[in-house]
Amino acid sequence: MESRFHSVALLEEKCKGCTNCIKRCPTEAIRVREGKAVINAARCIDCGECVRTCENHAKIIIANSLEDLRQYDYTIALPAPALYSQLERASGPDEIVWALQEIGFDEVCDVSFGADIVTECTRRHLKSFPELRPVISGACPAVVRLIQVRFPNLLPHVARVESPMYAAARVARAEASGRLGIPDERIGVFFITPCAAKVTAVLAPLGSQKSYVNGAISISDIYGDLITRMGRGGTARTMHRGSSFGFGWANSSGELKALGLNNVLAVDGIHNVLDLLEEVDDGRLAGVDYIEALACPAGCVGGPATVENPFVARARMIKISEAVEADSAQARAEAKQIVDEYGEDFFAIEGELAAVAGLAIDPRLEVAIAKMSELERLLAELPGLDCGACGSPTCRAHAEDVVCGYASEVDCVFKLREAMEEVAEELLKLAKTDLPSLQRRNDR
Ligand code: SF4
Ligand code: SF4
């Protein structure tokens, strides 16, 4: 079993074993066993779909808290662009930046500015690798993880450009360390996250060996601290750093608008992403150069650690992007200058993006073939209702669990009924059989 950190966890005492989450999981990573959900760590991509689904609040996102800032001499907040869409009473991004400083951060560096940097790097990346199409954005770690688990053939298509969060972190660290003379390890950089996938990306980075972000705090966890500070004076200074395009990354299609390319495609919602990647994997998607794929509905504004309705947040985000339009040209010029200065490699994904063998039925080929044939035999005997009563999401998943020894055939209620009917028939036969003492008398 994989030991990689996962930010999505189960609160066992709250789980009612209702099986709702097992059907929504895009990698079929959840089962219900003995009345409780169980997550298969090798398959889980931390997309947070089960967090969104569970009405009993049994699925949670493990993240950092403001307490963790105390471990550092100097702290930097990296607010995701989606944060700005969550606070209905904010006068604009600058008031939110001001409030982040009020609640304990020494400095704030917009991830929307990181998005401007990544936009510039992606343009250059596309020019450098014209032969490989489509290129798939690497900005959403849940999607990259989905590719690692389910579509390893597509890994070479993932853009080798770090996410806006990492780009902002690297720049903020380098600038603060140079300006203040503080050792790098005494600077604490915290991402204000809309999702579980980013928490995992911070604590268990995708390709890189080193994480440039020290922690991630959920938007939902600090919403109360921020909303109570809105309308309390704020600031008249311009404190945000990103362009309107950088802020726009919070919404689905925002990255594409920033890139300004033709032959591109945006998809949001993990199940839509799954369907689209299947088409790409099968070679059925021709003529597309770049794919923006976001796990959450409406984009990061719909992340599982946000508080606002995703569609309300999306509309608010469009207004915010328009409001910061005046500063955009300067922000984009600064981002370009930074990429020139540091070089594209500084913002490239470090290390290999390796496949994760979470879905293989068995690592040994011959055994896998034998198990597949047994799986098909079992599946043919199951009712095909995909009801989930067995604790597996589909009849196929149940057959696989039986073959792998994780479940019993009679966990299926229909198979159980068949087995009980057989036992009942046997009992009936036995009941009709004469007792040996009577048989002897009749024989005489
Ligand atoms: S949705 Fe999943 S985690 Fe939530 S109560 Fe149902 S089985 Fe348990
Ligand atoms: S779409 Fe955005 S919020 Fe949702 S998992 Fe991906 S990066 Fe996180």
Short mmCIF file of C-alpha atoms and ligand atoms in Angstrom, two decimals:
data_model
loop_
_atom_site.label_atom_id
_atom_site.label_comp_id
_atom_site.label_asym_id
_atom_site.label_seq_id
_atom_site.Cartn_x
_atom_site.Cartn_y
_atom_site.Cartn_z
CA MET A 1 0.00 0.00 0.00
CA GLU A 2 1.29 3.47 -0.92
CA SER A 3 2.55 5.65 1.95
CA ARG A 4 2.31 9.02 0.15
CA PHE A 5 0.62 11.80 2.11
CA HIS A 6 -3.07 12.40 1.33
CA SER A 7 -4.95 15.46 2.48
CA VAL A 8 -8.38 13.83 2.14
CA ALA A 9 -9.23 11.77 5.21
CA LEU A 10 -12.21 10.04 6.81
CA LEU A 11 -13.77 10.96 10.14
CA GLU A 12 -14.86 7.43 10.95
CA GLU A 13 -17.30 8.40 13.70
CA LYS A 14 -19.30 10.53 11.23
CA CYS A 15 -19.42 7.97 8.41
CA LYS A 16 -22.80 6.25 8.09
CA GLY A 17 -21.67 3.89 5.33
CA CYS A 18 -24.30 5.34 2.96
CA THR A 19 -22.12 4.53 -0.13
CA ASN A 20 -22.77 7.92 -1.79
CA CYS A 21 -19.07 8.76 -2.04
CA ILE A 22 -17.99 5.46 -3.61
CA LYS A 23 -20.02 6.23 -6.72
CA ARG A 24 -18.59 9.74 -7.21
CA CYS A 25 -14.92 8.83 -6.84
CA PRO A 26 -13.30 9.14 -10.32
CA THR A 27 -10.67 6.48 -9.61
CA GLU A 28 -12.95 4.09 -7.68
CA ALA A 29 -10.67 4.50 -4.67
CA ILE A 30 -13.38 4.14 -2.01
CA ARG A 31 -15.13 1.07 -0.67
CA VAL A 32 -17.53 0.66 2.24
CA ARG A 33 -16.47 -2.17 4.52
CA GLU A 34 -18.11 -3.04 7.83
CA GLY A 35 -20.28 0.05 7.56
CA LYS A 36 -17.46 2.58 7.06
CA ALA A 37 -15.79 4.13 4.01
CA VAL A 38 -12.21 3.01 3.33
CA ILE A 39 -9.90 4.96 0.98
CA ASN A 40 -7.34 3.13 -1.16
CA ALA A 41 -4.31 5.45 -0.89
CA ALA A 42 -2.69 4.27 -4.13
CA ARG A 43 -5.77 5.26 -6.14
CA CYS A 44 -6.78 8.46 -4.33
CA ILE A 45 -5.96 11.65 -6.28
CA ASP A 46 -7.15 14.05 -3.55
CA CYS A 47 -9.61 15.71 -5.92
CA GLY A 48 -11.99 16.27 -3.00
CA GLU A 49 -15.03 14.98 -4.89
CA CYS A 50 -15.96 12.82 -1.87
CA VAL A 51 -15.60 15.83 0.46
CA ARG A 52 -18.15 17.62 -1.72
CA THR A 53 -20.43 14.57 -1.87
CA CYS A 54 -20.58 13.52 1.79
CA GLU A 55 -23.56 15.15 3.46
CA ASN A 56 -22.48 13.74 6.82
CA HIS A 57 -19.19 15.71 6.71
CA ALA A 58 -17.27 12.50 7.23
CA LYS A 59 -14.67 13.38 4.59
CA ILE A 60 -12.33 16.18 5.59
CA ILE A 61 -9.32 18.06 4.24
CA ILE A 62 -6.27 17.95 6.49
CA ALA A 63 -4.46 21.29 6.21
CA ASN A 64 -2.36 23.71 8.25
CA SER A 65 -3.69 26.35 10.61
CA LEU A 66 -2.63 29.91 11.47
CA GLU A 67 -0.89 28.43 14.54
CA ASP A 68 1.75 26.99 12.22
CA LEU A 69 2.96 30.50 11.30
CA ARG A 70 4.69 30.63 14.68
CA GLN A 71 7.38 28.21 13.52
CA TYR A 72 8.93 30.88 11.26
CA ASP A 73 10.64 34.27 11.63
CA TYR A 74 8.94 35.69 8.55
CA THR A 75 5.74 34.47 6.90
CA ILE A 76 4.35 34.96 3.41
CA ALA A 77 0.75 34.24 2.38
CA LEU A 78 0.12 33.03 -1.16
CA PRO A 79 -3.61 33.60 -1.73
CA ALA A 80 -5.10 31.50 -4.53
CA PRO A 81 -6.94 33.75 -7.02
CA ALA A 82 -10.13 31.92 -5.95
CA LEU A 83 -9.87 33.44 -2.45
CA TYR A 84 -10.84 36.85 -3.84
CA SER A 85 -14.17 35.45 -5.03
CA GLN A 86 -15.19 34.18 -1.59
CA LEU A 87 -15.62 37.34 0.46
CA GLU A 88 -18.82 39.04 -0.62
CA ARG A 89 -18.26 42.07 1.64
CA ALA A 90 -14.72 42.86 0.39
CA SER A 91 -14.29 46.13 -1.46
CA GLY A 92 -11.67 44.47 -3.69
CA PRO A 93 -8.46 42.40 -3.67
CA ASP A 94 -6.48 45.03 -1.76
CA GLU A 95 -8.75 44.81 1.28
CA ILE A 96 -8.27 41.02 1.34
CA VAL A 97 -4.48 41.36 1.07
CA TRP A 98 -4.64 43.85 3.95
CA ALA A 99 -6.76 41.42 6.03
CA LEU A 100 -4.26 38.59 5.45
CA GLN A 101 -1.59 40.78 7.00
CA GLU A 102 -3.95 41.64 9.85
CA ILE A 103 -4.41 37.96 10.74
CA GLY A 104 -0.68 37.33 11.02
CA PHE A 105 1.19 37.20 7.72
CA ASP A 106 4.18 39.52 7.26
CA GLU A 107 3.79 39.64 3.50
CA VAL A 108 1.37 38.60 0.77
CA CYS A 109 2.34 37.48 -2.73
CA ASP A 110 -0.55 36.96 -5.13
CA VAL A 111 -0.74 33.57 -6.80
CA SER A 112 -2.45 35.47 -9.63
CA PHE A 113 0.99 36.99 -10.23
CA GLY A 114 2.37 33.41 -10.26
CA ALA A 115 -0.29 32.70 -12.91
CA ASP A 116 1.09 35.57 -15.02
CA ILE A 117 4.55 34.00 -14.76
CA VAL A 118 3.22 30.54 -15.65
CA THR A 119 1.34 31.98 -18.64
CA GLU A 120 4.60 33.40 -19.96
CA CYS A 121 6.46 30.11 -19.32
CA THR A 122 3.71 28.05 -20.99
CA ARG A 123 3.86 30.19 -24.14
CA ARG A 124 7.60 29.56 -24.34
CA HIS A 125 7.13 25.84 -23.54
CA LEU A 126 4.65 25.46 -26.43
CA LYS A 127 7.11 27.11 -28.82
CA SER A 128 9.96 24.86 -27.62
CA PHE A 129 8.01 21.59 -28.12
CA PRO A 130 5.93 22.08 -31.29
CA GLU A 131 5.86 18.36 -32.12
CA LEU A 132 3.92 17.22 -29.03
CA ARG A 133 0.19 17.97 -29.11
CA PRO A 134 -2.08 18.31 -27.28
CA VAL A 135 -0.22 19.75 -24.32
CA ILE A 136 -2.19 19.36 -21.08
CA SER A 137 -1.95 22.05 -18.41
CA GLY A 138 -0.20 20.93 -15.22
CA ALA A 139 -1.86 23.59 -13.07
CA CYS A 140 -4.41 21.34 -11.35
CA PRO A 141 -2.61 18.70 -9.26
CA ALA A 142 -5.73 16.51 -9.06
CA VAL A 143 -5.74 16.24 -12.86
CA VAL A 144 -2.00 15.51 -13.02
CA ARG A 145 -2.47 12.83 -10.38
CA LEU A 146 -5.43 11.40 -12.34
CA ILE A 147 -3.14 11.13 -15.38
CA GLN A 148 -0.49 9.40 -13.25
CA VAL A 149 -3.02 6.87 -11.97
CA ARG A 150 -5.30 6.29 -14.98
CA PHE A 151 -3.61 7.63 -18.13
CA PRO A 152 0.16 7.10 -17.80
CA ASN A 153 0.53 7.22 -21.61
CA LEU A 154 -0.47 10.89 -21.45
CA LEU A 155 2.24 11.89 -18.94
CA PRO A 156 4.58 13.23 -21.69
CA HIS A 157 1.74 15.59 -22.71
CA VAL A 158 1.66 17.37 -19.34
CA ALA A 159 3.26 20.83 -19.63
CA ARG A 160 6.58 20.84 -17.76
CA VAL A 161 5.67 24.14 -16.13
CA GLU A 162 5.10 24.43 -12.39
CA SER A 163 1.75 25.62 -11.04
CA PRO A 164 1.09 29.33 -10.31
CA MET A 165 1.35 28.49 -6.59
CA TYR A 166 4.92 27.25 -7.01
CA ALA A 167 5.91 30.11 -9.31
CA ALA A 168 4.66 32.66 -6.76
CA ALA A 169 6.39 30.78 -3.92
CA ARG A 170 9.75 30.67 -5.66
CA VAL A 171 9.68 34.38 -6.49
CA ALA A 172 8.40 35.44 -3.06
CA ARG A 173 11.06 33.37 -1.28
CA ALA A 174 13.90 34.63 -3.42
CA GLU A 175 12.78 38.27 -3.07
CA ALA A 176 12.21 38.12 0.71
CA SER A 177 15.45 36.31 1.40
CA GLY A 178 17.45 38.81 -0.72
CA ARG A 179 15.67 41.88 0.66
CA LEU A 180 15.63 40.93 4.37
CA GLY A 181 18.72 38.73 4.66
CA ILE A 182 16.66 36.02 6.42
CA PRO A 183 17.84 32.41 5.85
CA ASP A 184 15.50 30.57 3.52
CA GLU A 185 14.57 27.98 6.16
CA ARG A 186 13.30 30.71 8.52
CA ILE A 187 10.80 31.95 5.92
CA GLY A 188 7.40 30.23 6.08
CA VAL A 189 5.38 30.32 2.85
CA PHE A 190 1.71 29.30 3.14
CA PHE A 191 -0.71 28.78 0.30
CA ILE A 192 -4.32 29.81 0.98
CA THR A 193 -5.96 26.90 -0.76
CA PRO A 194 -9.33 26.27 -2.39
CA CYS A 195 -8.77 22.51 -2.45
CA ALA A 196 -7.32 19.31 -1.03
CA ALA A 197 -5.23 18.59 -4.13
CA LYS A 198 -3.09 21.67 -3.52
CA VAL A 199 -2.52 20.70 0.12
CA THR A 200 -1.20 17.37 -1.11
CA ALA A 201 0.88 19.12 -3.79
CA VAL A 202 2.46 21.26 -1.04
CA LEU A 203 3.22 18.40 1.33
CA ALA A 204 3.97 15.73 -1.31
CA PRO A 205 5.00 17.62 -4.49
CA LEU A 206 4.17 16.15 -7.89
CA GLY A 207 7.51 15.79 -9.62
CA SER A 208 9.90 17.87 -7.55
CA GLN A 209 11.90 16.54 -4.65
CA LYS A 210 11.59 19.81 -2.76
CA SER A 211 8.51 21.82 -1.85
CA TYR A 212 8.93 25.58 -1.94
CA VAL A 213 5.72 26.03 0.04
CA ASN A 214 5.76 25.16 3.75
CA GLY A 215 2.07 24.68 4.30
CA ALA A 216 -1.46 25.19 3.02
CA ILE A 217 -4.40 26.71 4.88
CA SER A 218 -7.93 26.05 3.63
CA ILE A 219 -9.98 29.06 2.54
CA SER A 220 -12.89 27.65 4.56
CA ASP A 221 -10.71 27.57 7.71
CA ILE A 222 -9.76 31.27 7.59
CA TYR A 223 -12.94 32.59 6.03
CA GLY A 224 -14.26 33.65 9.46
CA ASP A 225 -11.02 35.52 10.33
CA LEU A 226 -11.13 37.39 7.04
CA ILE A 227 -14.83 38.21 6.70
CA THR A 228 -14.94 39.82 10.15
CA ARG A 229 -12.22 42.24 9.04
CA MET A 230 -14.01 43.43 5.91
CA GLY A 231 -15.23 47.01 6.15
CA ARG A 232 -12.92 47.79 9.08
CA GLY A 233 -10.75 50.35 7.39
CA GLY A 234 -8.73 48.22 5.01
CA THR A 235 -6.28 50.07 2.82
CA ALA A 236 -6.21 52.63 0.06
CA ARG A 237 -2.89 51.31 -1.28
CA THR A 238 -2.59 48.98 -4.27
CA MET A 239 -1.49 45.74 -2.62
CA HIS A 240 -2.33 43.08 -5.20
CA ARG A 241 0.27 42.10 -7.74
CA GLY A 242 -1.40 39.98 -10.43
CA SER A 243 -2.94 41.06 -13.72
CA SER A 244 -6.63 40.68 -14.58
CA PHE A 245 -5.60 37.58 -16.59
CA GLY A 246 -3.81 36.15 -13.55
CA PHE A 247 -6.91 36.65 -11.38
CA GLY A 248 -9.00 35.10 -14.16
CA TRP A 249 -7.21 31.75 -13.68
CA ALA A 250 -9.62 31.08 -10.79
CA ASN A 251 -12.42 30.44 -13.30
CA SER A 252 -12.63 27.70 -15.87
CA SER A 253 -11.21 28.98 -19.22
CA GLY A 254 -9.20 31.65 -17.35
CA GLU A 255 -5.87 30.07 -18.22
CA LEU A 256 -6.84 29.86 -21.89
CA LYS A 257 -7.88 33.52 -21.96
CA ALA A 258 -4.51 34.46 -20.49
CA LEU A 259 -2.65 32.36 -23.08
CA GLY A 260 -4.68 33.83 -25.96
CA LEU A 261 -4.10 30.83 -28.27
CA ASN A 262 -6.20 29.14 -30.94
CA ASN A 263 -7.10 25.41 -31.03
CA VAL A 264 -7.50 25.16 -27.29
CA LEU A 265 -10.05 23.49 -25.06
CA ALA A 266 -11.14 23.95 -21.43
CA VAL A 267 -12.83 21.30 -19.31
CA ASP A 268 -13.90 21.44 -15.67
CA GLY A 269 -15.37 18.95 -13.20
CA ILE A 270 -13.42 15.75 -12.55
CA HIS A 271 -15.85 13.45 -14.37
CA ASN A 272 -15.81 15.66 -17.48
CA VAL A 273 -12.01 15.69 -17.28
CA LEU A 274 -12.02 11.90 -17.06
CA ASP A 275 -14.21 11.58 -20.17
CA LEU A 276 -12.05 14.00 -22.13
CA LEU A 277 -8.78 12.32 -21.15
CA GLU A 278 -10.24 9.00 -22.28
CA GLU A 279 -10.80 10.55 -25.71
CA VAL A 280 -7.26 11.94 -25.81
CA ASP A 281 -5.85 8.58 -24.68
CA ASP A 282 -7.79 6.79 -27.43
CA GLY A 283 -6.49 9.27 -30.04
CA ARG A 284 -10.03 10.51 -30.73
CA LEU A 285 -9.27 14.19 -30.15
CA ALA A 286 -7.58 15.73 -33.17
CA GLY A 287 -6.60 19.33 -33.86
CA VAL A 288 -6.36 20.50 -30.24
CA ASP A 289 -3.06 22.11 -29.20
CA TYR A 290 -3.66 22.84 -25.54
CA ILE A 291 -6.05 21.55 -22.88
CA GLU A 292 -6.89 23.38 -19.66
CA ALA A 293 -8.32 20.76 -17.30
CA LEU A 294 -9.60 21.62 -13.82
CA ALA A 295 -10.98 19.06 -11.40
CA CYS A 296 -13.55 21.36 -9.82
CA PRO A 297 -16.87 22.54 -11.26
CA ALA A 298 -16.48 26.10 -12.65
CA GLY A 299 -12.73 25.92 -11.88
CA CYS A 300 -10.87 26.67 -8.64
CA VAL A 301 -13.75 28.90 -7.48
CA GLY A 302 -15.61 25.60 -6.98
CA GLY A 303 -12.84 23.92 -4.95
CA PRO A 304 -13.89 21.71 -2.01
CA ALA A 305 -12.23 24.05 0.51
CA THR A 306 -14.17 27.12 -0.65
CA VAL A 307 -17.33 28.44 0.98
CA GLU A 308 -19.23 30.24 -1.78
CA ASN A 309 -21.55 28.80 -4.43
CA PRO A 310 -19.19 28.20 -7.41
CA PHE A 311 -21.39 30.06 -9.87
CA VAL A 312 -21.79 33.10 -7.62
CA ALA A 313 -18.02 33.01 -7.07
CA ARG A 314 -17.40 32.79 -10.80
CA ALA A 315 -19.53 35.87 -11.50
CA ARG A 316 -17.76 37.76 -8.70
CA MET A 317 -14.36 36.71 -10.08
CA ILE A 318 -15.20 38.16 -13.50
CA LYS A 319 -15.98 41.52 -11.85
CA ILE A 320 -12.74 41.41 -9.84
CA SER A 321 -10.72 40.71 -12.99
CA GLU A 322 -12.35 43.71 -14.69
CA ALA A 323 -11.66 45.91 -11.65
CA VAL A 324 -7.91 45.23 -11.73
CA GLU A 325 -7.64 45.63 -15.51
CA ALA A 326 -5.83 48.98 -15.25
CA ASP A 327 -2.78 47.38 -13.57
CA SER A 328 -2.64 44.43 -15.95
CA ALA A 329 -0.12 45.60 -18.53
CA GLN A 330 2.39 46.44 -15.82
CA ALA A 331 1.85 43.11 -14.00
CA ARG A 332 2.33 41.10 -17.19
CA ALA A 333 5.44 43.06 -18.14
CA GLU A 334 6.86 42.39 -14.67
CA ALA A 335 6.07 38.66 -14.99
CA LYS A 336 7.86 38.53 -18.37
CA GLN A 337 10.85 40.33 -16.91
CA ILE A 338 11.02 37.82 -14.03
CA VAL A 339 10.94 34.86 -16.45
CA ASP A 340 13.76 36.52 -18.47
CA GLU A 341 15.75 37.10 -15.31
CA TYR A 342 15.31 33.69 -13.60
CA GLY A 343 14.98 31.59 -16.77
CA GLU A 344 12.17 29.15 -17.68
CA ASP A 345 13.92 26.21 -15.99
CA PHE A 346 13.46 27.94 -12.65
CA PHE A 347 9.69 27.47 -13.13
CA ALA A 348 9.79 23.99 -14.69
CA ILE A 349 8.52 20.85 -12.93
CA GLU A 350 11.58 19.20 -11.40
CA GLY A 351 12.06 15.45 -11.68
CA GLU A 352 9.99 12.85 -13.46
CA LEU A 353 6.22 12.60 -13.44
CA ALA A 354 5.98 8.86 -12.89
CA ALA A 355 3.01 6.56 -13.42
CA VAL A 356 1.29 5.35 -10.24
CA ALA A 357 0.31 1.68 -10.40
CA GLY A 358 -2.90 2.20 -8.44
CA LEU A 359 -5.23 0.47 -10.89
CA ALA A 360 -3.22 -2.63 -11.85
CA ILE A 361 -5.01 -5.83 -10.85
CA ASP A 362 -1.64 -7.54 -10.29
CA PRO A 363 1.93 -6.48 -11.11
CA ARG A 364 2.75 -9.98 -12.49
CA LEU A 365 1.53 -10.27 -16.07
CA GLU A 366 0.52 -13.95 -16.02
CA VAL A 367 -1.31 -13.60 -12.72
CA ALA A 368 -3.02 -10.44 -13.98
CA ILE A 369 -4.27 -12.29 -17.09
CA ALA A 370 -5.64 -15.15 -14.96
CA LYS A 371 -7.31 -12.69 -12.59
CA MET A 372 -8.86 -10.78 -15.50
CA SER A 373 -10.39 -13.95 -16.89
CA GLU A 374 -11.79 -14.88 -13.44
CA LEU A 375 -13.08 -11.30 -13.09
CA GLU A 376 -14.97 -11.56 -16.40
CA ARG A 377 -16.47 -14.91 -15.35
CA LEU A 378 -17.67 -13.46 -12.04
CA LEU A 379 -18.93 -10.29 -13.68
CA ALA A 380 -21.10 -12.29 -16.09
CA GLU A 381 -22.87 -13.79 -13.06
CA LEU A 382 -23.54 -10.44 -11.36
CA PRO A 383 -26.79 -8.54 -12.03
CA GLY A 384 -25.07 -5.46 -13.59
CA LEU A 385 -27.13 -3.00 -11.53
CA ASP A 386 -24.10 -1.17 -10.07
CA CYS A 387 -26.22 -0.58 -6.96
CA GLY A 388 -23.27 -0.25 -4.55
CA ALA A 389 -24.95 -2.31 -1.81
CA CYS A 390 -21.89 -4.61 -1.74
CA GLY A 391 -19.71 -1.63 -0.77
CA SER A 392 -17.96 -1.46 -4.17
CA PRO A 393 -18.96 1.26 -6.66
CA THR A 394 -19.87 -1.04 -9.57
CA CYS A 395 -20.44 -4.74 -10.28
CA ARG A 396 -17.10 -4.77 -12.14
CA ALA A 397 -15.32 -3.23 -9.14
CA HIS A 398 -16.97 -5.84 -6.89
CA ALA A 399 -15.80 -8.67 -9.17
CA GLU A 400 -12.28 -7.19 -9.08
CA ASP A 401 -12.40 -6.95 -5.27
CA VAL A 402 -13.44 -10.62 -5.05
CA VAL A 403 -10.66 -11.71 -7.42
CA CYS A 404 -8.11 -9.70 -5.41
CA GLY A 405 -9.36 -11.16 -2.13
CA TYR A 406 -10.77 -7.90 -0.73
CA ALA A 407 -14.42 -9.01 -0.81
CA SER A 408 -16.57 -12.11 -0.85
CA GLU A 409 -18.86 -13.03 -3.74
CA VAL A 410 -21.86 -13.07 -1.37
CA ASP A 411 -21.30 -9.41 -0.39
CA CYS A 412 -23.55 -8.90 -3.44
CA VAL A 413 -27.14 -9.11 -2.15
CA PHE A 414 -28.24 -10.97 -5.28
CA LYS A 415 -25.47 -13.56 -4.93
CA LEU A 416 -26.35 -13.83 -1.24
CA ARG A 417 -29.99 -14.47 -2.14
CA GLU A 418 -28.93 -17.15 -4.65
CA ALA A 419 -26.73 -18.79 -2.04
CA MET A 420 -29.57 -18.68 0.50
CA GLU A 421 -31.99 -20.19 -2.03
CA GLU A 422 -29.55 -23.03 -2.62
CA VAL A 423 -29.22 -23.60 1.12
CA ALA A 424 -33.03 -23.45 1.48
CA GLU A 425 -33.45 -26.03 -1.31
CA GLU A 426 -30.96 -28.31 0.40
CA LEU A 427 -32.81 -27.91 3.68
CA LEU A 428 -36.10 -28.67 1.95
CA LYS A 429 -34.63 -31.81 0.42
CA LEU A 430 -33.32 -32.84 3.80
CA ALA A 431 -36.68 -32.13 5.40
CA LYS A 432 -38.39 -34.47 2.92
CA THR A 433 -35.90 -37.25 3.48
CA ASP A 434 -37.22 -40.07 5.68
CA LEU A 435 -35.44 -40.67 8.91
CA PRO A 436 -33.20 -43.78 8.74
CA SER A 437 -35.35 -45.55 11.35
CA LEU A 438 -38.48 -44.98 9.22
CA GLN A 439 -36.68 -46.05 6.03
CA ARG A 440 -35.91 -49.42 7.62
CA ARG A 441 -39.57 -49.95 8.56
CA ASN A 442 -40.80 -49.03 5.03
CA ASP A 443 -38.21 -51.31 3.43
CA ARG A 444 -39.58 -54.31 5.28
S1 SF4 B 1 -20.64 9.63 1.70
FE1 SF4 B 1 -18.98 8.14 2.13
S2 SF4 B 1 -17.87 9.02 3.89
FE2 SF4 B 1 -19.87 10.06 3.78
S3 SF4 B 1 -21.21 8.88 5.17
FE3 SF4 B 1 -21.50 8.06 3.09
S4 SF4 B 1 -20.02 6.33 2.97
FE4 SF4 B 1 -19.41 7.59 4.73
S1 SF4 B 2 -9.59 22.76 -10.04
FE1 SF4 B 2 -8.42 24.16 -8.74
S2 SF4 B 2 -9.40 23.96 -6.75
FE2 SF4 B 2 -10.04 22.16 -7.92
S3 SF4 B 2 -8.55 20.51 -7.43
FE3 SF4 B 2 -7.80 21.61 -9.28
S4 SF4 B 2 -6.40 23.20 -8.50
FE4 SF4 B 2 -7.66 22.51 -6.78
#
